[in-house]
Amino acid sequence: MAPPNFPQTPTLGDTHSGIPSYLLPKANNAKGLIYDGKTAPDFVPLTRGLAVPQGISKASFLSAVHHLKALLGTENVELNDTEIKNGWYMEHPNTHDMMPLLHTEEFLASAVVYPGSVQDVQLTVKWANKHLIPLHPISIGRNLGYGGAAPRVRGSVTLDLGRRMNKILDINAEDYTCLVEPGVTFYALYEELQRRGLGDKMWIDTPDLGGGSVIGNTLDRGVGYTPYGDHWAMHSGLEVVLPGPEANLVRTGMGGLDGGNTWQVFPYGFGPSSDGIFSQSNFGIVTKMGMALMPNPGGYESFMYTFPRESDLAPLIDIIRPLRISNILENVAQLRHGLQTLSVKGHPRTKFYKGSGPVPENVWRKELQDTATGECAWVYYGMSYGPAHIRKYKLDVIHSEFLRIPGAKKIDPSTLPADEYFWSRDRIASGTPDFEELLWVNWMPNGAHIAFSPVSPIRGPDATKLYELAKKRHDEAGIDLMPAFCVGLREMHLIVEIVFDSEDEGMRARAEKCLRDMIDDAAALGYGEYRTHLALMDQVAGTYNWNDGALMKMNNTLKDALDPNGILAPGRCGIWPARYRNRGWELKGGEKSTEGDGVAPLPCVTKI
Ligand code: EUG
């Protein structure tokens, strides 16, 4: 093999956001495949110059940045005024979305700040209030498919919490909890448990890719694949810097007590549970979070079933529901479409099909024949936990239930080679972070992706309706449909990742139209998304409009009370501060600019 034509991926020893050494070969392999198809340059000069935020002159902005350097140290503030660095998953940019749906310079930071402490965060918030400069906090800034590190408001200053605030503050081996800072990734937490010799005693729960921040992913209500897969449900205790001019610091739940040892074990404390307003919002900057760790269940066993027809979806989902609710199916499993099983092998789609439009069914079916799953429409990846005799009971029930679908097959794991994707799911469902999932970005050159992520009950008719609307809109857009159902306890997340060529403006526009149509179609049927891309947040927030938009009215009231000057992540999750509200900043599709008609010149909290 020729030596790679790119520098080696940084490890956790080099940087807080690096790869664990055990995944270095995989990361370099993935990087090689991505660079093989890459035509986009690594660096692109800015065409619009420094993105000065609205409402402040360039000279005043530069003078404010000078002031911030004096407060935090020159080396901890960087101006973003020359070029865009594209990077890739492991060496990702912190100034924009490396998988842009719109032009990269729309959602672009003007500068990046690296606070080293809670006090630095407070100083930066006070500074932003004084100069009326929008701040966009990130933990690590990966958030792939949902906007990456990008701010919604062009010219915002990125508050990169992760680079210098990345300590694991506590791992409690009696209570099975931890307390982390924003820059701690799933990779880093896993590695630290191993380093302390606790890896056999306790597990983390990791998403498909482990490079995300534990705090960032949890605040965005991300999902993993052990029985602890609902990350938000597993957190206990936040420390938050509030965005008002005083930059007050609060601790939620039992953290409200001065001292004590209950912060990480009881999330509620006394009085209103305030944690929820800091999740998927722009109401505060989270600087610490507690999280539950899972005891090693004393054994585990992955299993994989295939189902032959697309129409098996509805009866299968109805079989899954009672098994999942009663915990016979114990983890957040994935039910993936055959085409995604093919794409995760990491080859470009042109290897299988050179035509335009979606890859025809007969083509992907034929390609699957020679793979581990064989020809099929759906693959279920699950795991059973506990000692063998306990697993046997559950696995027997699952087997007889799944085989009620004609043609259903259990694939014997002992027949699968070590590099088969099944083993990646096996590692993830047993708390070992992996890297394999990234491979399907190679489906397209300069592969980027963006997710459509509606939630529904675990019911056949719901699965069918969502699948069919996605299929119709993908066919219209000429885009391959690769759905995966992630099944929680009483609901499921349908995740449809559109893979697009980030250099192809036409395809970006088709992807955006497809997503906007699916969001509207789903809302018309009563379904909403659990999370969305920055460019789509106004639209998705607009679908949660019961009783004349009462929920957003309450969000606006909270926003104005906590952030009277509107400095924190304006527009995030569709929540706009008073300075920006009703000035055309909302994006519903087809706008010429993402910047609206400016901001109110002075702090102006309007009555709702
Ligand atoms: C995935 C899962 C998600 C998500 C984005 C991607 C997995 C892709 C359950 O949440 O939001 C295979």
Coordinates of C-alpha atoms and ligand atoms in Angstrom, one line a residue:
M1 CA 0.0 0.0 0.0
A2 CA 1.2 3.5 -0.9
P3 CA 2.0 5.7 2.1
P4 CA -0.9 8.0 2.9
N5 CA -0.8 11.4 1.3
F6 CA -2.1 13.1 4.4
P7 CA -0.8 13.7 7.9
Q8 CA -1.6 11.1 10.6
T9 CA -4.8 11.7 12.6
P10 CA -4.1 13.2 16.0
T11 CA -4.6 10.9 19.0
L12 CA -6.0 11.7 22.5
G13 CA -2.3 12.0 23.5
D14 CA -2.0 14.9 21.0
T15 CA -5.3 16.7 21.6
H16 CA -8.5 16.5 23.7
S17 CA -10.5 15.8 20.5
G18 CA -8.2 13.1 19.2
I19 CA -8.7 9.4 18.4
P20 CA -7.9 6.7 21.0
S21 CA -4.8 4.8 19.8
Y22 CA -6.8 1.6 19.4
L23 CA -8.8 3.3 16.7
L24 CA -5.9 5.0 14.9
P25 CA -5.7 2.4 12.1
K26 CA -9.4 2.7 11.5
A27 CA -9.3 6.5 11.5
N28 CA -6.4 6.5 9.0
N29 CA -8.2 4.1 6.8
A30 CA -11.4 6.2 6.9
K31 CA -9.4 9.3 6.2
G32 CA -7.7 7.6 3.2
L33 CA -11.1 6.6 1.7
I34 CA -12.5 10.1 2.3
Y35 CA -9.4 11.8 0.7
D36 CA -9.6 9.4 -2.3
G37 CA -12.9 10.9 -3.3
K38 CA -12.2 14.4 -2.2
T39 CA -12.0 17.2 -4.8
A40 CA -12.7 20.1 -2.3
P41 CA -9.5 21.9 -1.3
D42 CA -8.4 21.8 2.3
F43 CA -8.4 25.6 2.5
V44 CA -10.6 28.1 0.8
P45 CA -10.0 31.8 1.0
L46 CA -12.9 33.9 2.4
T47 CA -14.8 35.7 -0.4
R48 CA -16.7 38.0 1.9
G49 CA -13.9 38.9 4.3
L50 CA -14.3 39.0 8.1
A51 CA -17.9 38.1 9.1
V52 CA -18.6 41.1 11.3
P53 CA -21.8 40.5 13.3
Q54 CA -24.7 42.8 12.6
G55 CA -25.2 45.9 14.7
I56 CA -21.5 46.7 15.2
S57 CA -19.0 48.4 12.9
K58 CA -15.9 46.5 11.9
A59 CA -13.6 48.9 13.8
S60 CA -15.7 48.6 17.0
F61 CA -15.7 44.8 16.6
L62 CA -11.9 44.7 16.2
S63 CA -11.5 46.9 19.2
A64 CA -13.8 44.6 21.2
V65 CA -11.7 41.6 20.2
H66 CA -8.6 43.4 21.3
H67 CA -10.2 44.0 24.7
L68 CA -11.1 40.3 24.9
K69 CA -7.5 39.3 24.2
A70 CA -6.5 41.5 27.1
L71 CA -9.0 39.7 29.3
L72 CA -8.2 36.0 28.3
G73 CA -4.7 36.2 26.9
T74 CA -3.8 36.9 23.2
E75 CA -3.3 33.3 22.5
N76 CA -6.8 32.4 23.5
V77 CA -8.6 34.5 21.0
E78 CA -8.3 34.0 17.2
L79 CA -9.8 36.1 14.5
N80 CA -11.3 34.1 11.6
D81 CA -10.5 36.5 8.7
T82 CA -8.6 34.6 6.1
E83 CA -9.7 31.2 5.0
I84 CA -12.1 28.3 5.6
K85 CA -10.5 25.1 6.7
N86 CA -12.5 22.1 5.5
G87 CA -10.9 19.2 7.5
W88 CA -12.7 16.0 8.2
Y89 CA -14.3 14.2 11.2
M90 CA -11.2 13.9 13.3
E91 CA -9.7 17.3 12.4
H92 CA -12.9 19.3 12.2
P93 CA -13.2 23.1 12.0
N94 CA -14.7 25.1 14.9
T95 CA -15.8 28.1 12.8
H96 CA -18.4 26.6 10.5
D97 CA -20.3 23.4 9.4
M98 CA -17.9 21.2 7.5
M99 CA -21.0 19.6 6.0
P100 CA -22.7 22.8 4.8
L101 CA -26.2 22.7 3.4
L102 CA -26.0 26.4 2.5
H103 CA -22.9 28.3 1.4
T104 CA -20.2 27.8 4.0
E105 CA -19.9 31.6 4.6
E106 CA -23.5 31.9 5.7
F107 CA -23.1 30.2 9.1
L108 CA -19.6 31.4 9.9
A109 CA -17.8 32.6 13.0
S110 CA -15.9 35.9 13.1
A111 CA -13.5 34.7 15.9
V112 CA -12.9 31.9 18.3
V113 CA -12.4 32.2 22.1
Y114 CA -10.8 29.4 24.2
P115 CA -11.8 29.9 27.8
G116 CA -9.7 28.0 30.3
S117 CA -12.1 28.2 33.3
V118 CA -15.6 29.0 34.4
Q119 CA -14.3 32.5 35.3
D120 CA -13.1 32.9 31.7
V121 CA -16.6 31.9 30.4
Q122 CA -18.1 34.5 32.7
L123 CA -15.7 37.2 31.6
T124 CA -16.5 36.4 27.9
V125 CA -20.3 36.6 28.6
K126 CA -19.9 40.0 30.3
W127 CA -17.8 41.1 27.4
A128 CA -20.4 39.9 24.9
N129 CA -23.2 41.8 26.8
K130 CA -21.1 45.0 26.9
H131 CA -20.4 45.0 23.1
L132 CA -23.7 43.2 22.0
I133 CA -21.7 40.5 20.2
P134 CA -23.4 37.1 19.6
L135 CA -21.6 34.2 21.3
H136 CA -21.9 30.6 20.0
P137 CA -20.8 28.0 22.6
I138 CA -19.5 24.6 21.4
S139 CA -18.2 21.7 23.5
I140 CA -16.3 19.8 20.8
G141 CA -18.3 21.0 17.8
R142 CA -18.8 17.8 15.9
N143 CA -22.6 17.4 15.9
L144 CA -22.4 15.9 12.4
G145 CA -25.5 16.2 10.3
Y146 CA -27.0 18.9 12.5
G147 CA -24.7 21.9 11.7
G148 CA -21.3 20.9 13.2
A149 CA -19.7 23.8 15.0
A150 CA -21.4 26.5 13.0
P151 CA -23.2 29.4 14.6
R152 CA -26.7 30.3 13.3
V153 CA -25.9 34.0 13.2
R154 CA -23.1 34.9 10.8
G155 CA -20.3 36.7 12.6
S156 CA -21.0 35.1 16.0
V157 CA -17.9 34.5 18.2
T158 CA -17.4 30.8 18.8
L159 CA -16.9 30.0 22.4
D160 CA -14.9 26.8 22.1
L161 CA -15.3 25.3 25.6
G162 CA -13.6 22.0 24.9
R163 CA -10.1 22.9 24.0
R164 CA -9.1 24.0 27.5
M165 CA -12.0 22.8 29.6
N166 CA -11.7 19.1 29.1
K167 CA -11.2 17.5 32.5
I168 CA -12.9 14.4 33.9
L169 CA -13.5 15.9 37.3
D170 CA -14.7 12.7 39.0
I171 CA -15.4 9.1 38.3
N172 CA -17.2 7.5 41.3
A173 CA -16.8 3.8 41.3
E174 CA -19.3 3.3 44.2
D175 CA -22.2 5.2 42.7
Y176 CA -21.3 4.5 39.0
T177 CA -21.3 8.2 38.0
C178 CA -19.0 10.8 36.6
L179 CA -18.6 14.5 36.4
V180 CA -17.2 16.0 33.2
E181 CA -16.3 19.3 31.5
P182 CA -17.4 20.1 27.9
G183 CA -14.2 19.0 26.2
V184 CA -14.5 15.3 27.4
T185 CA -15.5 13.1 24.4
F186 CA -16.9 9.6 24.6
Y187 CA -13.5 8.4 23.4
A188 CA -11.7 10.2 26.3
L189 CA -14.1 9.0 29.0
Y190 CA -13.8 5.4 27.7
E191 CA -10.0 5.6 27.7
E192 CA -9.9 7.0 31.2
L193 CA -12.0 4.2 32.6
Q194 CA -9.6 1.7 31.0
R195 CA -6.6 3.6 32.3
R196 CA -7.9 3.5 35.8
G197 CA -8.6 -0.2 35.5
L198 CA -12.4 0.4 35.8
G199 CA -13.3 -0.7 32.3
D200 CA -14.3 -4.1 33.4
K201 CA -16.5 -2.8 36.2
M202 CA -18.3 0.0 34.4
W203 CA -19.4 1.0 30.9
I204 CA -20.1 4.2 29.1
D205 CA -22.8 4.5 26.6
T206 CA -21.5 5.8 23.2
P207 CA -23.1 7.0 20.0
D208 CA -22.1 5.5 16.7
L209 CA -19.1 7.8 16.5
G210 CA -17.4 8.5 19.8
G211 CA -15.7 11.8 19.0
G212 CA -18.5 13.9 20.3
S213 CA -18.6 15.7 23.6
V214 CA -20.4 13.8 26.4
I215 CA -22.0 17.2 27.4
G216 CA -22.7 18.4 23.9
N217 CA -24.3 15.1 22.8
T218 CA -26.4 14.9 25.9
L219 CA -27.6 18.5 25.8
D220 CA -28.7 17.8 22.2
R221 CA -30.5 14.7 23.5
G222 CA -28.3 12.3 21.5
V223 CA -28.7 8.5 21.6
G224 CA -26.4 5.6 22.2
Y225 CA -27.0 1.8 22.1
T226 CA -26.8 0.2 25.5
P227 CA -29.7 0.2 28.0
Y228 CA -28.4 3.6 29.0
G229 CA -28.9 4.9 25.4
D230 CA -31.1 7.9 26.3
H231 CA -28.3 10.2 27.4
W232 CA -30.5 13.0 28.7
A233 CA -32.3 10.6 30.9
M234 CA -29.0 9.4 32.3
H235 CA -27.5 12.8 33.2
S236 CA -27.7 14.2 36.8
G237 CA -26.7 17.8 37.6
L238 CA -25.6 20.7 35.5
E239 CA -23.4 23.8 36.2
V240 CA -24.5 26.7 34.0
V241 CA -23.2 30.2 33.2
L242 CA -26.3 32.3 32.5
P243 CA -26.1 34.7 29.6
G244 CA -27.3 37.9 31.3
P245 CA -24.9 40.8 31.9
E246 CA -24.0 39.5 35.4
A247 CA -23.0 36.1 33.9
N248 CA -24.4 34.3 37.0
L249 CA -23.3 30.8 37.8
V250 CA -25.9 28.2 38.8
R251 CA -25.9 24.5 39.7
T252 CA -29.1 22.5 39.1
G253 CA -30.7 19.7 41.1
M254 CA -28.8 18.7 44.3
G255 CA -26.0 21.1 43.1
G256 CA -28.2 23.8 44.6
L257 CA -27.0 22.7 48.0
D258 CA -23.7 24.1 49.2
G259 CA -21.7 20.9 49.5
G260 CA -23.1 17.4 49.8
N261 CA -22.6 14.2 47.8
T262 CA -25.9 13.7 46.0
W263 CA -25.5 15.9 42.9
Q264 CA -24.7 13.1 40.5
V265 CA -27.3 10.6 41.9
F266 CA -30.5 12.5 42.1
P267 CA -31.2 14.8 39.2
Y268 CA -34.2 16.8 40.6
G269 CA -33.3 18.5 43.8
F270 CA -36.1 20.7 45.1
G271 CA -38.4 23.1 43.2
P272 CA -38.8 23.3 39.5
S273 CA -36.5 21.0 37.5
S274 CA -34.6 23.5 35.5
D275 CA -32.3 21.2 33.6
G276 CA -34.7 20.9 30.6
I277 CA -34.4 24.6 29.7
F278 CA -30.6 24.2 29.1
S279 CA -31.1 21.3 26.7
Q280 CA -31.6 22.1 22.9
S281 CA -31.8 25.8 23.8
N282 CA -29.8 29.0 24.0
F283 CA -30.5 29.8 27.7
G284 CA -27.2 29.0 29.3
I285 CA -23.6 27.7 28.8
V286 CA -23.1 24.3 30.5
T287 CA -19.7 24.0 32.1
K288 CA -20.1 20.8 34.1
M289 CA -22.4 17.8 33.9
G290 CA -22.9 14.6 35.8
M291 CA -23.6 11.3 34.0
A292 CA -24.5 7.8 35.1
L293 CA -22.2 4.9 34.2
M294 CA -23.5 1.4 33.6
P295 CA -22.4 -1.6 35.6
N296 CA -20.9 -4.4 33.5
P297 CA -24.0 -6.7 33.2
G298 CA -21.8 -9.8 33.5
G299 CA -22.0 -10.9 29.9
Y300 CA -23.5 -9.8 26.5
E301 CA -24.3 -11.2 23.2
S302 CA -25.1 -9.4 19.9
F303 CA -27.5 -10.8 17.4
M304 CA -28.6 -9.9 13.9
Y305 CA -31.7 -10.8 12.0
T306 CA -32.5 -10.1 8.3
F307 CA -35.9 -9.6 6.8
P308 CA -36.5 -10.0 3.1
R309 CA -39.2 -7.5 2.0
E310 CA -39.6 -3.7 2.5
S311 CA -43.2 -4.5 3.5
D312 CA -42.0 -6.5 6.5
L313 CA -41.4 -3.2 8.2
A314 CA -44.8 -2.8 9.7
P315 CA -45.4 -6.3 11.1
L316 CA -41.8 -6.4 12.4
I317 CA -42.2 -3.0 14.3
D318 CA -45.4 -4.4 15.9
I319 CA -43.5 -7.4 17.0
I320 CA -40.7 -5.3 18.4
R321 CA -42.9 -2.9 20.5
P322 CA -44.1 -5.3 23.3
L323 CA -40.6 -6.9 23.5
R324 CA -39.0 -3.5 23.8
I325 CA -41.4 -2.1 26.4
S326 CA -41.1 -5.3 28.5
N327 CA -37.3 -5.1 28.2
I328 CA -36.8 -8.5 26.5
L329 CA -35.2 -6.3 23.8
E330 CA -32.9 -4.4 26.1
N331 CA -31.0 -1.9 24.2
V332 CA -31.6 1.0 21.7
A333 CA -31.1 -1.3 18.7
Q334 CA -31.0 -0.3 15.1
L335 CA -33.3 -1.6 12.3
R336 CA -31.4 -0.6 9.2
H337 CA -32.3 -0.6 5.5
G338 CA -30.4 -3.0 3.2
L339 CA -29.0 0.0 1.2
Q340 CA -27.4 1.4 4.4
T341 CA -25.9 -2.0 5.1
L342 CA -24.3 -1.7 1.7
S343 CA -23.1 1.9 2.0
V344 CA -21.4 1.3 5.4
K345 CA -18.8 -0.7 3.6
G346 CA -17.3 2.6 2.6
H347 CA -17.4 2.4 -1.2
P348 CA -18.6 5.2 -3.5
R349 CA -22.1 4.6 -4.9
T350 CA -20.6 4.7 -8.4
K351 CA -19.0 1.3 -7.6
F352 CA -22.5 -0.2 -7.7
Y353 CA -24.4 2.1 -10.0
K354 CA -23.4 4.8 -12.5
G355 CA -26.8 6.2 -13.4
S356 CA -28.5 9.2 -11.9
G357 CA -31.4 9.0 -9.4
P358 CA -31.6 6.5 -6.6
V359 CA -29.8 3.2 -6.9
P360 CA -32.5 0.7 -8.3
E361 CA -33.8 -2.0 -5.9
N362 CA -32.5 -4.8 -8.1
V363 CA -29.0 -3.4 -8.0
W364 CA -28.6 -3.1 -4.2
R365 CA -30.4 -6.4 -3.7
K366 CA -27.9 -8.1 -6.0
E367 CA -25.0 -6.5 -4.3
L368 CA -26.1 -7.7 -0.9
Q369 CA -26.2 -11.3 -2.1
D370 CA -22.5 -11.7 -1.6
T371 CA -22.3 -9.9 1.8
A372 CA -22.7 -11.2 5.4
T373 CA -26.4 -10.3 5.5
G374 CA -27.3 -11.8 2.2
E375 CA -30.1 -10.2 0.1
C376 CA -32.6 -8.5 2.4
A377 CA -34.5 -5.3 2.9
W378 CA -34.0 -4.8 6.7
V379 CA -31.3 -5.8 9.2
Y380 CA -32.0 -5.8 13.0
Y381 CA -28.9 -5.3 15.2
G382 CA -29.5 -6.0 18.9
M383 CA -27.8 -7.1 22.1
S384 CA -28.8 -9.3 25.0
Y385 CA -27.2 -8.6 28.4
G386 CA -26.4 -10.7 31.5
P387 CA -25.0 -14.2 32.1
A388 CA -25.7 -16.9 29.5
H389 CA -28.7 -18.5 31.2
I390 CA -30.4 -15.2 31.6
R391 CA -29.7 -14.3 28.0
K392 CA -31.0 -17.6 26.7
Y393 CA -34.5 -16.9 28.0
K394 CA -34.7 -13.5 26.3
L395 CA -33.0 -14.7 23.0
D396 CA -35.4 -17.6 22.7
V397 CA -38.4 -15.3 23.0
I398 CA -36.9 -12.9 20.5
H399 CA -36.1 -15.7 18.1
S400 CA -39.6 -17.2 18.0
E401 CA -41.2 -13.7 17.7
F402 CA -38.9 -12.5 14.9
L403 CA -39.4 -15.7 12.9
R404 CA -43.1 -14.9 12.6
I405 CA -42.0 -12.8 9.7
P406 CA -41.8 -15.2 6.7
G407 CA -38.2 -15.4 5.4
A408 CA -36.7 -13.9 8.6
K409 CA -33.2 -15.2 9.2
K410 CA -30.8 -15.2 12.2
I411 CA -27.2 -14.7 11.1
D412 CA -24.8 -16.8 13.2
P413 CA -22.1 -14.4 14.4
S414 CA -19.5 -17.1 14.4
T415 CA -19.7 -17.1 10.6
L416 CA -18.8 -13.4 10.4
P417 CA -15.3 -12.1 9.8
A418 CA -13.7 -9.8 12.3
D419 CA -14.0 -6.8 10.1
E420 CA -17.8 -7.2 9.5
Y421 CA -19.9 -4.2 10.5
F422 CA -21.8 -6.5 12.9
W423 CA -18.8 -6.4 15.3
S424 CA -18.8 -2.6 15.2
R425 CA -22.5 -2.7 16.5
D426 CA -21.4 -5.3 19.0
R427 CA -18.7 -3.0 20.4
I428 CA -20.9 0.0 20.5
A429 CA -23.8 -1.8 22.3
S430 CA -21.3 -3.0 24.9
G431 CA -19.9 0.5 25.5
T432 CA -16.7 0.5 23.4
P433 CA -16.6 3.5 21.1
D434 CA -15.9 2.8 17.4
F435 CA -15.3 4.6 14.1
E436 CA -17.0 2.4 11.5
E437 CA -20.2 4.4 11.0
L438 CA -18.3 7.3 9.3
L439 CA -17.6 5.1 6.2
W440 CA -21.0 5.7 4.5
V441 CA -20.0 9.3 3.9
N442 CA -18.0 7.9 1.1
W443 CA -21.2 7.1 -0.8
M444 CA -20.7 10.5 -2.5
P445 CA -17.4 12.4 -3.2
N446 CA -16.9 15.2 -0.7
G447 CA -19.4 13.2 1.3
A448 CA -21.5 15.3 3.7
H449 CA -24.7 14.3 5.5
I450 CA -27.7 15.8 7.0
A451 CA -30.4 14.0 9.0
F452 CA -34.2 13.9 9.0
S453 CA -35.0 12.6 12.5
P454 CA -38.8 12.2 13.3
V455 CA -40.0 10.4 16.4
S456 CA -43.1 8.2 16.6
P457 CA -44.6 5.4 18.7
I458 CA -43.2 1.9 18.0
R459 CA -46.1 1.0 15.7
G460 CA -46.3 -0.5 12.3
P461 CA -48.6 2.1 10.7
D462 CA -46.4 4.9 12.0
A463 CA -43.2 3.3 10.6
T464 CA -45.0 2.8 7.3
K465 CA -46.2 6.4 7.0
L466 CA -42.8 7.9 7.8
Y467 CA -41.0 5.4 5.5
E468 CA -43.4 6.1 2.6
L469 CA -43.2 9.9 2.9
A470 CA -39.4 9.7 3.0
K471 CA -39.4 7.4 0.0
K472 CA -41.7 9.7 -2.0
R473 CA -39.6 12.8 -1.3
H474 CA -36.3 11.0 -1.9
D475 CA -37.6 9.7 -5.3
E476 CA -38.7 13.2 -6.3
A477 CA -35.2 14.6 -5.3
G478 CA -33.4 11.7 -7.0
I479 CA -31.6 10.8 -3.7
D480 CA -30.8 7.4 -2.2
L481 CA -33.0 6.6 0.8
M482 CA -31.1 5.0 3.7
P483 CA -33.3 4.8 6.8
A484 CA -32.5 3.4 10.2
F485 CA -35.0 3.1 13.1
C486 CA -33.4 3.5 16.5
V487 CA -35.9 2.0 19.0
G488 CA -36.2 3.5 22.4
L489 CA -38.4 2.3 25.2
R490 CA -41.8 3.5 23.9
E491 CA -40.8 5.5 20.9
M492 CA -38.5 5.2 17.9
H493 CA -36.3 7.7 16.2
L494 CA -36.4 7.3 12.4
I495 CA -33.0 8.5 11.2
V496 CA -32.7 9.2 7.5
E497 CA -29.3 10.5 6.6
I498 CA -29.0 12.1 3.2
V499 CA -25.5 11.8 1.9
F500 CA -24.6 14.6 -0.5
D501 CA -21.6 16.0 -2.3
S502 CA -20.8 19.2 -0.4
E503 CA -19.2 20.7 -3.6
D504 CA -22.3 20.1 -5.7
E505 CA -24.6 23.1 -5.2
G506 CA -27.4 21.5 -7.2
M507 CA -27.4 18.4 -4.9
R508 CA -27.3 20.6 -1.8
A509 CA -30.4 22.4 -3.0
R510 CA -32.1 19.0 -3.7
A511 CA -31.2 17.8 -0.3
E512 CA -32.6 20.9 1.3
K513 CA -35.8 20.7 -0.6
C514 CA -36.2 17.0 0.3
L515 CA -35.6 17.7 4.0
R516 CA -38.0 20.6 4.1
D517 CA -40.7 18.6 2.3
M518 CA -40.3 15.7 4.7
I519 CA -40.5 17.9 7.7
D520 CA -43.8 19.5 6.4
D521 CA -45.2 16.1 5.3
A522 CA -44.4 14.6 8.7
A523 CA -45.9 17.6 10.6
A524 CA -49.1 17.3 8.5
L525 CA -49.4 13.7 9.8
G526 CA -48.6 14.7 13.4
Y527 CA -44.9 13.8 13.6
G528 CA -42.1 16.1 14.8
E529 CA -38.3 15.8 14.7
Y530 CA -36.2 15.2 17.9
R531 CA -33.3 17.3 16.6
T532 CA -32.5 19.1 13.4
H533 CA -29.8 20.9 11.3
L534 CA -29.2 24.6 12.0
A535 CA -30.7 25.6 8.7
L536 CA -33.9 23.8 9.5
M537 CA -34.4 24.8 13.1
D538 CA -37.0 27.6 12.4
Q539 CA -39.1 25.3 10.3
V540 CA -39.0 22.4 12.8
A541 CA -39.7 24.8 15.8
G542 CA -42.6 26.1 13.7
T543 CA -44.2 22.7 13.6
Y544 CA -44.4 22.6 17.4
N545 CA -47.2 25.1 17.2
W546 CA -50.1 23.8 19.2
N547 CA -52.4 26.5 20.7
D548 CA -51.2 29.3 18.5
G549 CA -47.5 28.7 19.2
A550 CA -47.8 28.8 23.0
L551 CA -44.6 26.8 23.5
M552 CA -42.5 29.3 21.5
K553 CA -44.1 32.2 23.3
M554 CA -43.0 30.7 26.6
N555 CA -39.5 30.1 25.2
N556 CA -39.4 33.7 24.1
T557 CA -40.4 34.8 27.6
L558 CA -37.6 32.7 29.1
K559 CA -35.1 33.9 26.5
D560 CA -35.8 37.6 27.2
A561 CA -35.6 37.1 31.0
L562 CA -32.4 35.1 31.0
D563 CA -30.6 36.8 28.0
P564 CA -32.0 40.4 27.9
N565 CA -29.3 41.5 25.4
G566 CA -29.8 38.5 23.2
I567 CA -26.1 37.5 23.1
L568 CA -26.3 33.7 23.4
A569 CA -26.6 31.6 20.2
P570 CA -29.4 33.7 18.7
G571 CA -31.7 31.5 16.6
R572 CA -30.6 28.2 18.0
C573 CA -33.5 25.8 18.1
G574 CA -35.6 28.5 16.5
I575 CA -35.5 30.7 19.6
W576 CA -34.7 34.4 18.7
P577 CA -33.9 37.0 21.3
A578 CA -35.9 40.3 21.2
R579 CA -33.2 42.1 19.3
Y580 CA -33.6 39.8 16.4
R581 CA -37.2 38.8 16.7
N582 CA -39.6 39.7 13.8
R583 CA -36.8 41.0 11.7
G584 CA -36.8 38.3 9.0
W585 CA -34.1 36.1 10.5
E586 CA -36.2 32.9 10.4
L587 CA -35.3 30.6 7.6
K588 CA -38.1 28.6 6.0
G589 CA -36.5 28.0 2.7
G590 CA -35.8 30.1 -0.4
E591 CA -34.4 33.2 1.5
K592 CA -31.7 35.1 -0.3
S593 CA -29.7 35.7 2.9
T594 CA -29.6 34.1 6.4
E595 CA -29.1 37.4 8.1
G596 CA -32.6 39.0 8.2
D597 CA -32.9 42.8 8.3
G598 CA -30.5 43.6 11.1
V599 CA -30.9 43.9 14.8
A600 CA -32.4 46.4 17.1
P601 CA -29.7 49.0 17.9
L602 CA -30.1 48.9 21.7
P603 CA -31.1 46.2 24.1
C604 CA -34.8 46.1 23.8
V605 CA -36.8 43.5 25.7
T606 CA -40.2 43.6 24.1
K607 CA -43.4 42.5 26.0
I608 CA -44.8 39.3 24.6
Ligands
EUG1 C1 -27.8 8.3 14.0 C2 -28.6 8.3 15.1 C3 -29.2 9.4 15.6 C4 -28.9 10.6 15.0 C5 -28.1 10.7 13.9 C6 -27.5 9.6 13.4 C7 -27.3 7.1 13.5 C8 -27.0 6.9 12.2 C9 -30.6 8.3 17.1 O1 -30.0 9.5 16.7 O2 -29.5 11.8 15.5 C10 -26.8 5.6 11.7

